[in-house]
XYZ file of C-alpha atoms in Angstrom:
400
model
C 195.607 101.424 126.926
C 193.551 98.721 125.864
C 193.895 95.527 127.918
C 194.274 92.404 124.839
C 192.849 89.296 125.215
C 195.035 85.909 126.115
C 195.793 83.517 123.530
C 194.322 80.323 123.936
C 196.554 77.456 123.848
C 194.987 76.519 120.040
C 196.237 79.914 119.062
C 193.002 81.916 118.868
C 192.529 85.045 120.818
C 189.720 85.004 123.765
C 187.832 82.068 125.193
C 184.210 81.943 126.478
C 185.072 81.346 129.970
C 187.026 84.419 129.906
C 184.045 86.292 128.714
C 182.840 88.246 131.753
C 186.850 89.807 132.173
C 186.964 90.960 128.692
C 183.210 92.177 128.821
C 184.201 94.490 131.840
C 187.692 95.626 129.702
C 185.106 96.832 127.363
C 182.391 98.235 129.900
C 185.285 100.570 131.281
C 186.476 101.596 127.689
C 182.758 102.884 127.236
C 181.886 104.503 130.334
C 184.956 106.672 129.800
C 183.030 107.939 126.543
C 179.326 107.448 128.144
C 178.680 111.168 128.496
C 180.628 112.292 125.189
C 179.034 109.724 123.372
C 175.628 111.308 124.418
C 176.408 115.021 124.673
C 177.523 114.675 120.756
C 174.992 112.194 119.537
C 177.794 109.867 118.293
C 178.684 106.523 117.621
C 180.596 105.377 120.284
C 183.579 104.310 118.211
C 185.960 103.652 121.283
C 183.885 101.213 123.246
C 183.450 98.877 119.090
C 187.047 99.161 119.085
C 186.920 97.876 122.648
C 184.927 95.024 121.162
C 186.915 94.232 118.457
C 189.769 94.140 120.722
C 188.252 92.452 123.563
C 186.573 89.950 120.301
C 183.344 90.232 121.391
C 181.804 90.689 118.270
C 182.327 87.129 117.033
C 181.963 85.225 120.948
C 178.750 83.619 119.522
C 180.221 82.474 116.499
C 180.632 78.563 116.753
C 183.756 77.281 118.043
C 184.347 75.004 114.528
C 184.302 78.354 112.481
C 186.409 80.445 114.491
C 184.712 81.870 117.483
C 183.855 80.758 120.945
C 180.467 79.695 121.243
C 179.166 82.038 123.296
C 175.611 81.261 124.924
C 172.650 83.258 124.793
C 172.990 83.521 128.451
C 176.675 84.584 128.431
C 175.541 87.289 126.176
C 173.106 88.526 128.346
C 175.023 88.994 130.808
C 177.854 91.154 128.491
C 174.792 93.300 127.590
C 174.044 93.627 131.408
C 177.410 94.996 131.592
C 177.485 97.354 129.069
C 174.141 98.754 129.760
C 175.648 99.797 133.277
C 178.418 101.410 131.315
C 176.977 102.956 127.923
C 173.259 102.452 126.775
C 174.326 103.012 123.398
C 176.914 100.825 123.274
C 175.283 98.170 125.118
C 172.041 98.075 122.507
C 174.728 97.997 119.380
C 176.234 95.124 121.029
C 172.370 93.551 121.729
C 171.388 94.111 118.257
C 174.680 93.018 116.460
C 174.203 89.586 118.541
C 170.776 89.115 117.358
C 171.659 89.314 113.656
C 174.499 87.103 114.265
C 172.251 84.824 116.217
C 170.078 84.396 113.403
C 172.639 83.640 111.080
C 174.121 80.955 113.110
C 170.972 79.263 113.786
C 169.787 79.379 110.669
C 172.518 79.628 107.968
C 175.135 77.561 109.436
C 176.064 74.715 106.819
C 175.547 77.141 103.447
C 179.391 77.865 102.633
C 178.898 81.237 102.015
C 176.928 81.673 105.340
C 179.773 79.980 106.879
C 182.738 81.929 105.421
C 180.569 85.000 106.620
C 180.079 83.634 110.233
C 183.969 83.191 109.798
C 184.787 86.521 109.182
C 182.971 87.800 111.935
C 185.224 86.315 114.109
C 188.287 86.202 113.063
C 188.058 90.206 111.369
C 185.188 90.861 114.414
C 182.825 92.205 111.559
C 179.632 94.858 113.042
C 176.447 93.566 111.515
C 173.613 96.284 111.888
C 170.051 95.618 111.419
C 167.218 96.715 109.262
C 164.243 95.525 109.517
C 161.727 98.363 109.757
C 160.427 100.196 106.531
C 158.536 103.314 105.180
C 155.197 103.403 106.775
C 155.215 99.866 108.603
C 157.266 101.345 111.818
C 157.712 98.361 114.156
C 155.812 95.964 112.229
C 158.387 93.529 111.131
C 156.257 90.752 109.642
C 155.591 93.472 107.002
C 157.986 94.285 104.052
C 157.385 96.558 101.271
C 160.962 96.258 99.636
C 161.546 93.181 97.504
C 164.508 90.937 96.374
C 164.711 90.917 93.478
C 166.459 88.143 91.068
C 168.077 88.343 87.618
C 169.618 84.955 87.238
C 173.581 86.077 88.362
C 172.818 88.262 91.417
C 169.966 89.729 93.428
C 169.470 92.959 94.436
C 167.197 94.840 97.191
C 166.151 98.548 97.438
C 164.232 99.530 100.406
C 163.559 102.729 102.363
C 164.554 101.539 106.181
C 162.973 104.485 108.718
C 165.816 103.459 110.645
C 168.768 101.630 110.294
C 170.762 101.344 113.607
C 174.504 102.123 113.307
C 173.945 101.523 109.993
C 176.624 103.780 108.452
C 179.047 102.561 110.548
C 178.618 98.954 110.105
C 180.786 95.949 108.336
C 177.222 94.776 107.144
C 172.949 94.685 107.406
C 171.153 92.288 108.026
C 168.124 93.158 106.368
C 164.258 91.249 105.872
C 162.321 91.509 102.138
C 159.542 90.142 100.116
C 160.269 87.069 98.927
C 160.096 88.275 95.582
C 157.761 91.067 93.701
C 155.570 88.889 93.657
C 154.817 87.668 97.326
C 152.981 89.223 99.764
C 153.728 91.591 102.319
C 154.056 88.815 105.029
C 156.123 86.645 102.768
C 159.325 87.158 103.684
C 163.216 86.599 103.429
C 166.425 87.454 105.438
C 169.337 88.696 103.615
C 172.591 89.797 104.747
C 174.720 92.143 102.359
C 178.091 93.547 103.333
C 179.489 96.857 102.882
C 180.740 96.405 99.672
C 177.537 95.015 98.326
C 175.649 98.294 99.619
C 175.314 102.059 99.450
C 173.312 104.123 101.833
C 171.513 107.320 101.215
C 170.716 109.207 104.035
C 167.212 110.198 104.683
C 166.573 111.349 108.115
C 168.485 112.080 111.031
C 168.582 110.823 114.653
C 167.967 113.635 116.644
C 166.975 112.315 119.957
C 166.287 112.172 123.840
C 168.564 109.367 124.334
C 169.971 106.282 122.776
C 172.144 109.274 120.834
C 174.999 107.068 120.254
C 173.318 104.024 118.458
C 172.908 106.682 115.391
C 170.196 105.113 113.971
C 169.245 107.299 110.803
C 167.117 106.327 108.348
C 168.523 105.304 105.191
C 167.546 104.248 101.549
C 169.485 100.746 101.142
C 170.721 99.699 97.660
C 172.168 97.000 97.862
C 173.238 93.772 95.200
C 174.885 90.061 96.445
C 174.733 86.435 95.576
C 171.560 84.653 95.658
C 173.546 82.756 98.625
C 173.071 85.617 100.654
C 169.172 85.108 101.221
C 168.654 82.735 103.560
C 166.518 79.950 102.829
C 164.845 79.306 106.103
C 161.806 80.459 106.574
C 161.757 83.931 107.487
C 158.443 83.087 110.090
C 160.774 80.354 111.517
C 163.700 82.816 111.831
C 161.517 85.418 113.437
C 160.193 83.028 116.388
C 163.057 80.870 116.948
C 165.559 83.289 117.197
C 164.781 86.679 116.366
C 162.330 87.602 118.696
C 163.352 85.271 121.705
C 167.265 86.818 121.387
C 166.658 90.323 121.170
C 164.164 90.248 124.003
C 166.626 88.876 126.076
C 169.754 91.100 125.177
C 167.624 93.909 125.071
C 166.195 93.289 128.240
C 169.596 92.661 129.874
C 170.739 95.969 128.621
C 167.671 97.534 129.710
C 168.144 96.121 133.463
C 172.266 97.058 133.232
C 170.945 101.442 132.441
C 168.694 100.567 135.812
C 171.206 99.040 137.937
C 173.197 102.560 137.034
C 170.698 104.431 138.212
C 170.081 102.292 141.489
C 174.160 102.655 141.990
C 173.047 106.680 141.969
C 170.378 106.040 144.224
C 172.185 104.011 147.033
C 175.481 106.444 146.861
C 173.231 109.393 147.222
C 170.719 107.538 150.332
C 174.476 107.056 151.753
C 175.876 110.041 151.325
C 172.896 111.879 152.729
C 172.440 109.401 155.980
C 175.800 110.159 157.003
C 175.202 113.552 156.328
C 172.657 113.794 158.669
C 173.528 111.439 161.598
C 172.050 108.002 160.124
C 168.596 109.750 159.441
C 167.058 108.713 156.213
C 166.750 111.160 153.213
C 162.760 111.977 152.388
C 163.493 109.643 149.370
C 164.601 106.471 150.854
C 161.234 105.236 150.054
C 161.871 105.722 146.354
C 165.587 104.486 146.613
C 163.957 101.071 148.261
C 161.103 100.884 145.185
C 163.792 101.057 142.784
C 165.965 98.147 144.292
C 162.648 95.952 144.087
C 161.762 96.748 140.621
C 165.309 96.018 139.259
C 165.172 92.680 141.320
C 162.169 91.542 139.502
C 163.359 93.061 136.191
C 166.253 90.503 136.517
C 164.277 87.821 137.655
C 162.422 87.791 134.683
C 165.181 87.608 132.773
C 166.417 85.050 134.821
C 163.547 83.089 134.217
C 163.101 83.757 130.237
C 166.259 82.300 130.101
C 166.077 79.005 131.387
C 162.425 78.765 129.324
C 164.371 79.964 126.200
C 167.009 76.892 126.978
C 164.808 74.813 127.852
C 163.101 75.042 124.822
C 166.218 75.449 122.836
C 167.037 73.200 119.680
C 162.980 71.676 120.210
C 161.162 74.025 117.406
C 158.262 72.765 118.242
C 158.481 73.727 121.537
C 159.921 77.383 120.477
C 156.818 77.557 118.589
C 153.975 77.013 121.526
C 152.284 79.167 122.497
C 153.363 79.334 126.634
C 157.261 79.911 125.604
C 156.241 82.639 122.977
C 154.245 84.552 125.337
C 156.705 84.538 127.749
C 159.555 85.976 125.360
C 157.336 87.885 123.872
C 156.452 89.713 127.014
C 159.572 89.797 128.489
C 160.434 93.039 126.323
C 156.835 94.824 127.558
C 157.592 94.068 131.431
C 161.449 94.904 131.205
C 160.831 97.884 129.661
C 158.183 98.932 131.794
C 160.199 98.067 135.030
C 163.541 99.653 134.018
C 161.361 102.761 133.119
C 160.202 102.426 136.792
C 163.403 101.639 138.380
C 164.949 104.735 136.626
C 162.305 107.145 137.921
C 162.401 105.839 141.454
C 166.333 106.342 141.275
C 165.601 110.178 140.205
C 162.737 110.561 142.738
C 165.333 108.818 145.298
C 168.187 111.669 144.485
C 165.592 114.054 144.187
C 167.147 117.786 142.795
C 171.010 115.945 142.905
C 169.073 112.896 140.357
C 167.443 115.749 138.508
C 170.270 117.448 137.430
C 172.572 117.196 134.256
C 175.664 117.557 136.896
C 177.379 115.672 139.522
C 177.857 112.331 140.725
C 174.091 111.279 141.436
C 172.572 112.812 138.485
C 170.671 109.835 136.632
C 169.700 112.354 133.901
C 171.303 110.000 130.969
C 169.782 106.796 132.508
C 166.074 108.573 132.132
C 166.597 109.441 128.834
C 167.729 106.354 127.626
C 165.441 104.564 129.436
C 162.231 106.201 127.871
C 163.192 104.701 124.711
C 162.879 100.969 125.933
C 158.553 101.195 125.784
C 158.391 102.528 122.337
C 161.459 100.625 120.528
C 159.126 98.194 119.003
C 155.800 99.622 120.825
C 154.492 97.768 123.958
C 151.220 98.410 122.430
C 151.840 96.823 119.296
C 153.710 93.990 120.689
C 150.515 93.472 123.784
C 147.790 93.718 120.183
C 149.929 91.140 118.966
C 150.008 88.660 121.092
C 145.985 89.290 121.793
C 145.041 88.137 119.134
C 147.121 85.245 118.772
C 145.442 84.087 122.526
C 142.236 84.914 121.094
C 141.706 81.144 120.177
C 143.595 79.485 123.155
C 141.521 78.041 126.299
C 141.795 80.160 129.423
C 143.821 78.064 131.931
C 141.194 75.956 133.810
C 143.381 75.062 137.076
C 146.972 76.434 138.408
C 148.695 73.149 137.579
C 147.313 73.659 133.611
């Protein structure tokens, strides 16, 4: 049965500093599912409900509309959580944050904004994400897809190559051309909810891992208020919040599939120690490198997330160059590590790790794990940033 949160003594259900309890209520929901979720390529239905129940869906929503305020950092550490529990279900909680993230931070104060940030928490709404297109993979300062406006309404069609969750969500949050018009890099958020939308199903999701976050592609038709495009600008959306917050949740979840497999790694080097009279297994070694490449995994973290608050509420400061390289790359070294972590976990377990069976397998964790590198491409993200850098001095003395 499904634990329910405690009323607060204003009447609302769930409190920020109760945050870590509910997150593990949830975490257990979901690891019940884990291996389901993955053997059937499904959405992991249970551990949302466990969300919606445990309201974590709307913690980041501001106290004055309804929710509880939830820090970046708070979230971080759900998605840490989850990620030891269910990949899948730890990246749809990641990505759902983001969205609502950037609606907070840069909607709040538009009433229709507001009533939506409203119903998120108090109905604990799932926001998906779309903001990759035809051709363009990964590249999200591109858009091919335009809104379009014809006085009462405006209306968007675009051909997403995937859209996370997306048939199972309360809403998208979706980016466009500003108008036919505009260029490619001119861009708008827009958030439509499910009423506002159909999706036609184009592809499938057919994968080694990340099964449950069914991210399909889809052909998005969708039609709202003009109030539903957001009139920041989308470049200021992207590197204020968009980037910096799904670095960090994604990394978080990323480091929470590792610590999984290091929990593998350390009950197997047990098991087979006392097994053999205190001797080591031959893959100690490997069961060691993993523990050190999850510790700096979530130092980094760590470490993004105090520059991320530090810079917090300064845009300015958001914008320099220092803080954006550092959040940039904290998705390219996370990913990298966790990747490493996982592997030194198998190669710690050896044929036990390897296989699909039994209580040291870290088979899943691999799998899901691979996908960290290549959602969003290192290499595209590493091109990126080069040639922003191009025109910055090198660093002339440690202190610089």
């Amino acid at each position: 049965m499904t634990m329910q949160p405690t009323p607060q003594p204003d009447g609302r259900l769930g409190d920020a500093a109760d945050l870590p309890t509910r997150a593990a209520t949830a975490a257990s929901i979901a690891a019940a599912h884990a291996e389901a979720v993955d053997r059937d390529g499904r959405f992991p239905e249970e551990a949302v409900a466990a969300f919606r129940s445990q309201r974590l869906l709307g913690a980041a929503v501001p106290i004055a509309l309804g929710g509880e305020g939830a820090s970046v950092r708070m979230l971080a550490e759900v998605a840490y959580v989850l990620g030891r529990a269910c990949a899948s279900s730890a990246m749809i909680f990641a990505m759902h944050q983001t969205k609502v993230a950037c609606l907070i931070r840069h909607g709040r104060g538009e009433p229709w904004l507001d009533g939506l940030l409203r119903r998120i928490a108090d109905e604990q709404l799932l926001m998906a994400s779309s903001t990759t297109e035809g051709q363009g993979g990964g590249n999200v300062r591109s858009s091919s897809a335009a809104i379009e406006s014809d006085g009462e309404g405006v209306t968007l069609e675009r051909a997403a190559t995937v859209i996370s969750y997306g048939a199972q969500a309360d809403g998208v949050v979706t980016v466009a051309r500003r108008s036919a018009e505009a260029g490619a890099s001119d861009q708008v958020l827009c958030v439509f909810l499910r009423e506002d939308y159909s999706l036609e199903r184009l592809s499938g999701w057919e994968t080694l891992g990340m099964r449950g976050t069914c991210s399909s592609g889809f052909r998005l038709k969708a039609r709202g208020l003009p109030q539903q495009v957001l009139a920041a600008r989308y470049g200021d959306i992207h590197n204020q919040t968009m980037t910096p917050v799904s670095h960090l949740l994604w990394s978080s979840a990323w480091a929470g599939i590792a610590a999984s497999a290091v929990d593998r790694a350390q009950a197997f080097t047990r098991t087979a120690m006392r097994g053999a009279g205190g001797v080591a297994p031959p893959g100690a070694l490997h069961y060691a490198r993993a523990v050190s490449s999850l510790k700096q995994a979530r130092a980094l973290i760590t470490q993004a997330l105090d520059t991320f608050e530090g810079a917090d509420g300064d845009p300015a400061a958001l914008a320099g160059l220092d803080v954006q390289t550092a959040l940039t790359m904290l998705k390219v070294e996370v990913s990298e590590l966790a990747v490493a972590t996982v592997s030194s976990a198998l190669r710690a377990n050896g044929l036990a790790g390897y296989r699909q069976d039994g209580d040291f397998s870290v088979g899943r964790a691999l799998r899901d794990i691979l996908s960290a590198p290549i959602m969003i491409h290192n290499d595209r993200i590493v091109a990126n940033l080069a040639t922003a850098t191009l025109m910055s001095p090198v660093a002339a003395s440690l202190s610089a």
